[in-house]
C-alpha atoms as a printed R data frame, in Angstrom:
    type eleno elety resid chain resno       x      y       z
1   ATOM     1    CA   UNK     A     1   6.160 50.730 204.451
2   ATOM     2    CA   UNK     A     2   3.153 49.980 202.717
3   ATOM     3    CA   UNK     A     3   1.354 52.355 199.924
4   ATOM     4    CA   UNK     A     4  -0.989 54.750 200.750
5   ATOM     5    CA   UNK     A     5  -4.408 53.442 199.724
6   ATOM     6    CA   UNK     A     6  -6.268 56.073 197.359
7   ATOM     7    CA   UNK     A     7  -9.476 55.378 195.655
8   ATOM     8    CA   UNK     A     8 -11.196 57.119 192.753
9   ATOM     9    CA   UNK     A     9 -14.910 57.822 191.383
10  ATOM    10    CA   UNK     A    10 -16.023 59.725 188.526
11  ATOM    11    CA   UNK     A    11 -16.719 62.511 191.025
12  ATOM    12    CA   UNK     A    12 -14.824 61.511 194.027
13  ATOM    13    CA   UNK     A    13 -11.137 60.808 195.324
14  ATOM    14    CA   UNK     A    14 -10.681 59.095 198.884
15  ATOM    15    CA   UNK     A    15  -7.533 60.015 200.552
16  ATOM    16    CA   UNK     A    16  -5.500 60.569 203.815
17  ATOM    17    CA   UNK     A    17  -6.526 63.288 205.765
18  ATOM    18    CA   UNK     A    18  -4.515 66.454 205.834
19  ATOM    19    CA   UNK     A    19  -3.593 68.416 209.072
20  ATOM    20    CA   UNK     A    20  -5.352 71.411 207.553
21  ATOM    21    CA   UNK     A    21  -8.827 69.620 206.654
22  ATOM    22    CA   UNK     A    22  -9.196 69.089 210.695
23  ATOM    23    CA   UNK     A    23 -11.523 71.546 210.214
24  ATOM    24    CA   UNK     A    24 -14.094 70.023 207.963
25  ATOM    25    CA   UNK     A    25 -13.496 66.842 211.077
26  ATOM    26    CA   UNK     A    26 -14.501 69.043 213.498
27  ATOM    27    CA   UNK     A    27 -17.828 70.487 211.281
28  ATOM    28    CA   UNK     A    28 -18.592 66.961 211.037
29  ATOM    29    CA   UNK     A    29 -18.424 66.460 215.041
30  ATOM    30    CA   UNK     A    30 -20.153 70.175 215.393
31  ATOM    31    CA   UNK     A    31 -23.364 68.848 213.445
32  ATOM    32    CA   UNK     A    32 -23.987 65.779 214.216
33  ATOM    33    CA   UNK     A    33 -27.613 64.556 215.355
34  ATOM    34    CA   UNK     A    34 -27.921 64.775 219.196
35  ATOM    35    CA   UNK     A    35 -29.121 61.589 219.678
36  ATOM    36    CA   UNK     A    36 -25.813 60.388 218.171
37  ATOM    37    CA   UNK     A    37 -23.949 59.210 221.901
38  ATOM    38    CA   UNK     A    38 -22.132 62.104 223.727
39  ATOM    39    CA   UNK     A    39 -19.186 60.568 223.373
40  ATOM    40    CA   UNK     A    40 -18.999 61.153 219.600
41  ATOM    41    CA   UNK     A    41 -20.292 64.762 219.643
42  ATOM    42    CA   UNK     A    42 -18.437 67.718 220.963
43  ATOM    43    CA   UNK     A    43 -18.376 67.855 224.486
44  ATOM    44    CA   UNK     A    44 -19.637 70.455 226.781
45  ATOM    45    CA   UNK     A    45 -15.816 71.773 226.811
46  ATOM    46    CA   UNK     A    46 -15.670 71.924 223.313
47  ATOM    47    CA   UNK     A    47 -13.577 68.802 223.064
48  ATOM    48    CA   UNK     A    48 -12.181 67.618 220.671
49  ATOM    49    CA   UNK     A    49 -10.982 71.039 219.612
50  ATOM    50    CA   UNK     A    50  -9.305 71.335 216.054
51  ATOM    51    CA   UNK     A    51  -5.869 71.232 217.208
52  ATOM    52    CA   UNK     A    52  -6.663 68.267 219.299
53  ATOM    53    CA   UNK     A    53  -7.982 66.653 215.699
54  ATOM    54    CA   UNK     A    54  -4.809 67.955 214.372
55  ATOM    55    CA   UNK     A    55  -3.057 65.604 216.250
56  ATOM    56    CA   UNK     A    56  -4.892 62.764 215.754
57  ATOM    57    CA   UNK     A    57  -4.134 62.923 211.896
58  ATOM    58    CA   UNK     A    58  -0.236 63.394 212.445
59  ATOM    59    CA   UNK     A    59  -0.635 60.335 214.275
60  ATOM    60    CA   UNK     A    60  -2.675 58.400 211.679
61  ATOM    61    CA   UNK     A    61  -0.096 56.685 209.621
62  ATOM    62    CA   UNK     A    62  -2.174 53.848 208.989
63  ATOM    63    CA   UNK     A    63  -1.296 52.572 205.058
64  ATOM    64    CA   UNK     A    64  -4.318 50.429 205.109
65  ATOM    65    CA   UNK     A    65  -7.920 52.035 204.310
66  ATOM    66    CA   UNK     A    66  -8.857 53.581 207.479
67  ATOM    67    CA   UNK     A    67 -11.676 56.222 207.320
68  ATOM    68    CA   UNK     A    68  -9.995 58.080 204.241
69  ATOM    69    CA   UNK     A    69 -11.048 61.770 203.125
70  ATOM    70    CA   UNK     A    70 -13.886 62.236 200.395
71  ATOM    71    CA   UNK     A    71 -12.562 65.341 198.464
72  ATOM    72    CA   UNK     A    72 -14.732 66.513 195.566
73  ATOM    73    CA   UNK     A    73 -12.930 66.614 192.204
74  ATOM    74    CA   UNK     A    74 -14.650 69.912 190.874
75  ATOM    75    CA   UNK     A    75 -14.123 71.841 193.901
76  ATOM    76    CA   UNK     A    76 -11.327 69.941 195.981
77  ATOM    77    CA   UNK     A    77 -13.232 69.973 199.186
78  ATOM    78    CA   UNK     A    78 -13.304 67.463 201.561
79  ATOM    79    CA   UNK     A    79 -17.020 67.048 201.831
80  ATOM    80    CA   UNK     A    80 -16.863 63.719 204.814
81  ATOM    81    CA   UNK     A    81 -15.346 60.518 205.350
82  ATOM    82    CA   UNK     A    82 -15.718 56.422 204.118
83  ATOM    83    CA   UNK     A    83 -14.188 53.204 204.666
84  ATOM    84    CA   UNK     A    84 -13.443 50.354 206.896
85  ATOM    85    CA   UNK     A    85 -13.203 50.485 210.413
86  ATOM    86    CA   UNK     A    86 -12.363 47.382 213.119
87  ATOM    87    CA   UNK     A    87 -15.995 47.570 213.969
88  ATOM    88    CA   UNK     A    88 -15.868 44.520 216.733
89  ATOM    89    CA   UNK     A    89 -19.030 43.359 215.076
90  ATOM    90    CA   UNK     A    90 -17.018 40.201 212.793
91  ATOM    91    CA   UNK     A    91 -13.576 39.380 213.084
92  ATOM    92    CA   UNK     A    92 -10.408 41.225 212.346
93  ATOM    93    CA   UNK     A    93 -11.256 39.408 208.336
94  ATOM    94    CA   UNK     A    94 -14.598 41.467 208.673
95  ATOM    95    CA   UNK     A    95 -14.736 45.128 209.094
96  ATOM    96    CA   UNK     A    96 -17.797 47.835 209.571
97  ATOM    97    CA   UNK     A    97 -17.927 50.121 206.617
98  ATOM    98    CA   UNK     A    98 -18.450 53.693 208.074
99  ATOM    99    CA   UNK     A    99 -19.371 56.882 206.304
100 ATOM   100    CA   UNK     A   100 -20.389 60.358 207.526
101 ATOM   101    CA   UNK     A   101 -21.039 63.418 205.533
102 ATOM   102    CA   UNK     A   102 -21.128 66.933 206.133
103 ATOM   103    CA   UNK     A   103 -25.065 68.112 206.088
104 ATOM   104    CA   UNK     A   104 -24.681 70.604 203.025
105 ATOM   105    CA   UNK     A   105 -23.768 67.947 200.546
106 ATOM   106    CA   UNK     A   106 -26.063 65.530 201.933
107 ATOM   107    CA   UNK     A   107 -29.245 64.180 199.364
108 ATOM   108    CA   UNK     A   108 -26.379 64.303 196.183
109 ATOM   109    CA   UNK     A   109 -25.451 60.477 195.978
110 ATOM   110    CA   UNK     A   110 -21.547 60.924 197.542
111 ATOM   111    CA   UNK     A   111 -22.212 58.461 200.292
112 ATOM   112    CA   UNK     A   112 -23.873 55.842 197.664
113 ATOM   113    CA   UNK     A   113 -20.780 56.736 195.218
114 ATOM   114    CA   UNK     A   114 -17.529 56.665 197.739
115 ATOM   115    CA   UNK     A   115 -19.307 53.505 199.864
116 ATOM   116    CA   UNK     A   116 -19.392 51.904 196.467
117 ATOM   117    CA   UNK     A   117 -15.734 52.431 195.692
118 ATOM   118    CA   UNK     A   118 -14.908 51.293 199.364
119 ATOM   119    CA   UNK     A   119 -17.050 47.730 198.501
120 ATOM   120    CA   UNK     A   120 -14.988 47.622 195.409
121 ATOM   121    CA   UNK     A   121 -11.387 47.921 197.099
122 ATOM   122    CA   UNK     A   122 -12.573 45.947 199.982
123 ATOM   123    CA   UNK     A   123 -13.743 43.148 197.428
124 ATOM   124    CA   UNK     A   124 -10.241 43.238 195.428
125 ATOM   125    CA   UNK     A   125  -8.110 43.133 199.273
126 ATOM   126    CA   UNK     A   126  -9.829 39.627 199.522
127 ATOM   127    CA   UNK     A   127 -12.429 40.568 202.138
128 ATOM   128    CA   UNK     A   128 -15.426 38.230 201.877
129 ATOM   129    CA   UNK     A   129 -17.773 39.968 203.962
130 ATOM   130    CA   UNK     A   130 -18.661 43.593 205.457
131 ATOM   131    CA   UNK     A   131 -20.698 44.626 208.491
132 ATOM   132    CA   UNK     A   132 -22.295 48.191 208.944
133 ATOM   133    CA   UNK     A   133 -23.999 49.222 212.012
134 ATOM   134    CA   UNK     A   134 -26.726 51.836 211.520
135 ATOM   135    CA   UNK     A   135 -28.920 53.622 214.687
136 ATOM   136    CA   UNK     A   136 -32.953 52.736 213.547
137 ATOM   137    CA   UNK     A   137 -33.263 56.377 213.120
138 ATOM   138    CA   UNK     A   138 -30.828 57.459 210.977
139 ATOM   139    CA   UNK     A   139 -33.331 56.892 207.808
140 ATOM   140    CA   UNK     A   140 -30.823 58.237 205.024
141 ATOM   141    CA   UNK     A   141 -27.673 55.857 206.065
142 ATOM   142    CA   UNK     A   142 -29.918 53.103 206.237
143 ATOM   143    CA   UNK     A   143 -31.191 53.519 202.669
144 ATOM   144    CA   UNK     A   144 -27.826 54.443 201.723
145 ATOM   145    CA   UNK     A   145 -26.590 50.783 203.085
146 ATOM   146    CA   UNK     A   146 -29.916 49.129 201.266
147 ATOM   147    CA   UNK     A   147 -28.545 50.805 197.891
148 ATOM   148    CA   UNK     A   148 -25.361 49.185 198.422
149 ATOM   149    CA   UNK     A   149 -26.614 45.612 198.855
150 ATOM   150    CA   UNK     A   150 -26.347 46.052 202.957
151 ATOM   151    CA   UNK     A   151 -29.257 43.937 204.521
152 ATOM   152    CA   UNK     A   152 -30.010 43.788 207.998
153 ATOM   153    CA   UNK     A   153 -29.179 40.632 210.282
154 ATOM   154    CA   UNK     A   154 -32.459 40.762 212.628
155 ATOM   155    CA   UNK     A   155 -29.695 41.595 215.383
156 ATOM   156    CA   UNK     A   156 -29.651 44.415 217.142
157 ATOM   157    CA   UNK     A   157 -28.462 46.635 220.104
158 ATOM   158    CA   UNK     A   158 -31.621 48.199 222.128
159 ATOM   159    CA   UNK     A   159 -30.526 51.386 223.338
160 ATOM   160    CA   UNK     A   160 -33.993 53.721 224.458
161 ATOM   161    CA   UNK     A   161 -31.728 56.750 225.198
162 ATOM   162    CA   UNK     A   162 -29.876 57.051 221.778
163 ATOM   163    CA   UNK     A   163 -31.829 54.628 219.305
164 ATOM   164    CA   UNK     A   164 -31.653 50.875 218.675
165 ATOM   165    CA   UNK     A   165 -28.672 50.202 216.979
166 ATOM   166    CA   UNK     A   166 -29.211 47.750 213.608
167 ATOM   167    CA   UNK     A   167 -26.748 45.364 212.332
168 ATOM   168    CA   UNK     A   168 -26.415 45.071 208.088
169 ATOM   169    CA   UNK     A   169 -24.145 43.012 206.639
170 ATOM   170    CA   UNK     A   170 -22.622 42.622 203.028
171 ATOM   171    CA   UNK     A   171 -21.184 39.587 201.378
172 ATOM   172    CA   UNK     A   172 -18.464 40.622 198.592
């Protein structure tokens, strides 16, 4: 079996998630915008539950990057989540980088500094390219991508009910 995959930054370490941080998952799901799709917010049920997010990370034994943990060194809180996901935007040799951090730790540079280490480990695996997909209105992940040396294509996904969705892409 391959090695776990763990990356570190002066202030950061990205890890697999532990079955007791399903909690922070589920904050994440709890404030998300609501013009993010329904399908990626909690439902009217109040699915998926923690213990249902419990499961999925006893399930995830994925030794490649995945959508690791970002745990603050100074505290040792898991503060979100970065890293490659099959996106279906490129080809299996291209993934979608995807962050998402909780809302109290947003405006600090974390998403700049753990998307950064993700380009680096992504660049040293032999990927050539990156794609990130970004909804028009989510302003602060689209400058966050811009930092990173994400541009946008000109192609996009029109979508009047939850915003247009914008495609960026990276070369490494």
């Amino acid at each position: 079996m391959a090695r776990e995959v763990v990356l570190e930054t002066e202030r950061l370490v990205l890890r697999r998630w532990r079955v007791d941080e399903a909690v922070v998952q589920r904050e994440l799901w709890a404030e998300r915008d609501p013009r993010v799709p329904p399908h990626r917010r909690i439902d009217a049920d109040g699915h998926p539950t923690v213990a249902e997010i419990e499961e999925w990370i006893r399930g995830d034994r994925t030794s490649s990057l995945g959508l690791p943990a970002v745990v603050r060194k100074a505290g040792r809180d898991v503060i979100g989540y970065c890293g490659l996901i099959d996106g279906g935007h490129g080809t299996g040799e291209e993934p979608e980088l995807a962050f998402e951090f909780l809302r109290r730790v947003w405006g600090q540079g974390y998403a700049t500094e753990a998307s950064s280490a993700v380009l680096e480990w992504a660049r040293s695996a032999g990927y050539e390219r990156l794609w990130a997909t970004v909804r028009d209105w989510n302003v602060a992940s689209r400058r966050v991508l811009a930092k990173i040396g994400f541009a946008e294509t000109g192609r996009v996904e029109v979508d009047p009910v939850f915003g247009d969705m914008l495609f960026t892409m990276r070369r490494l």
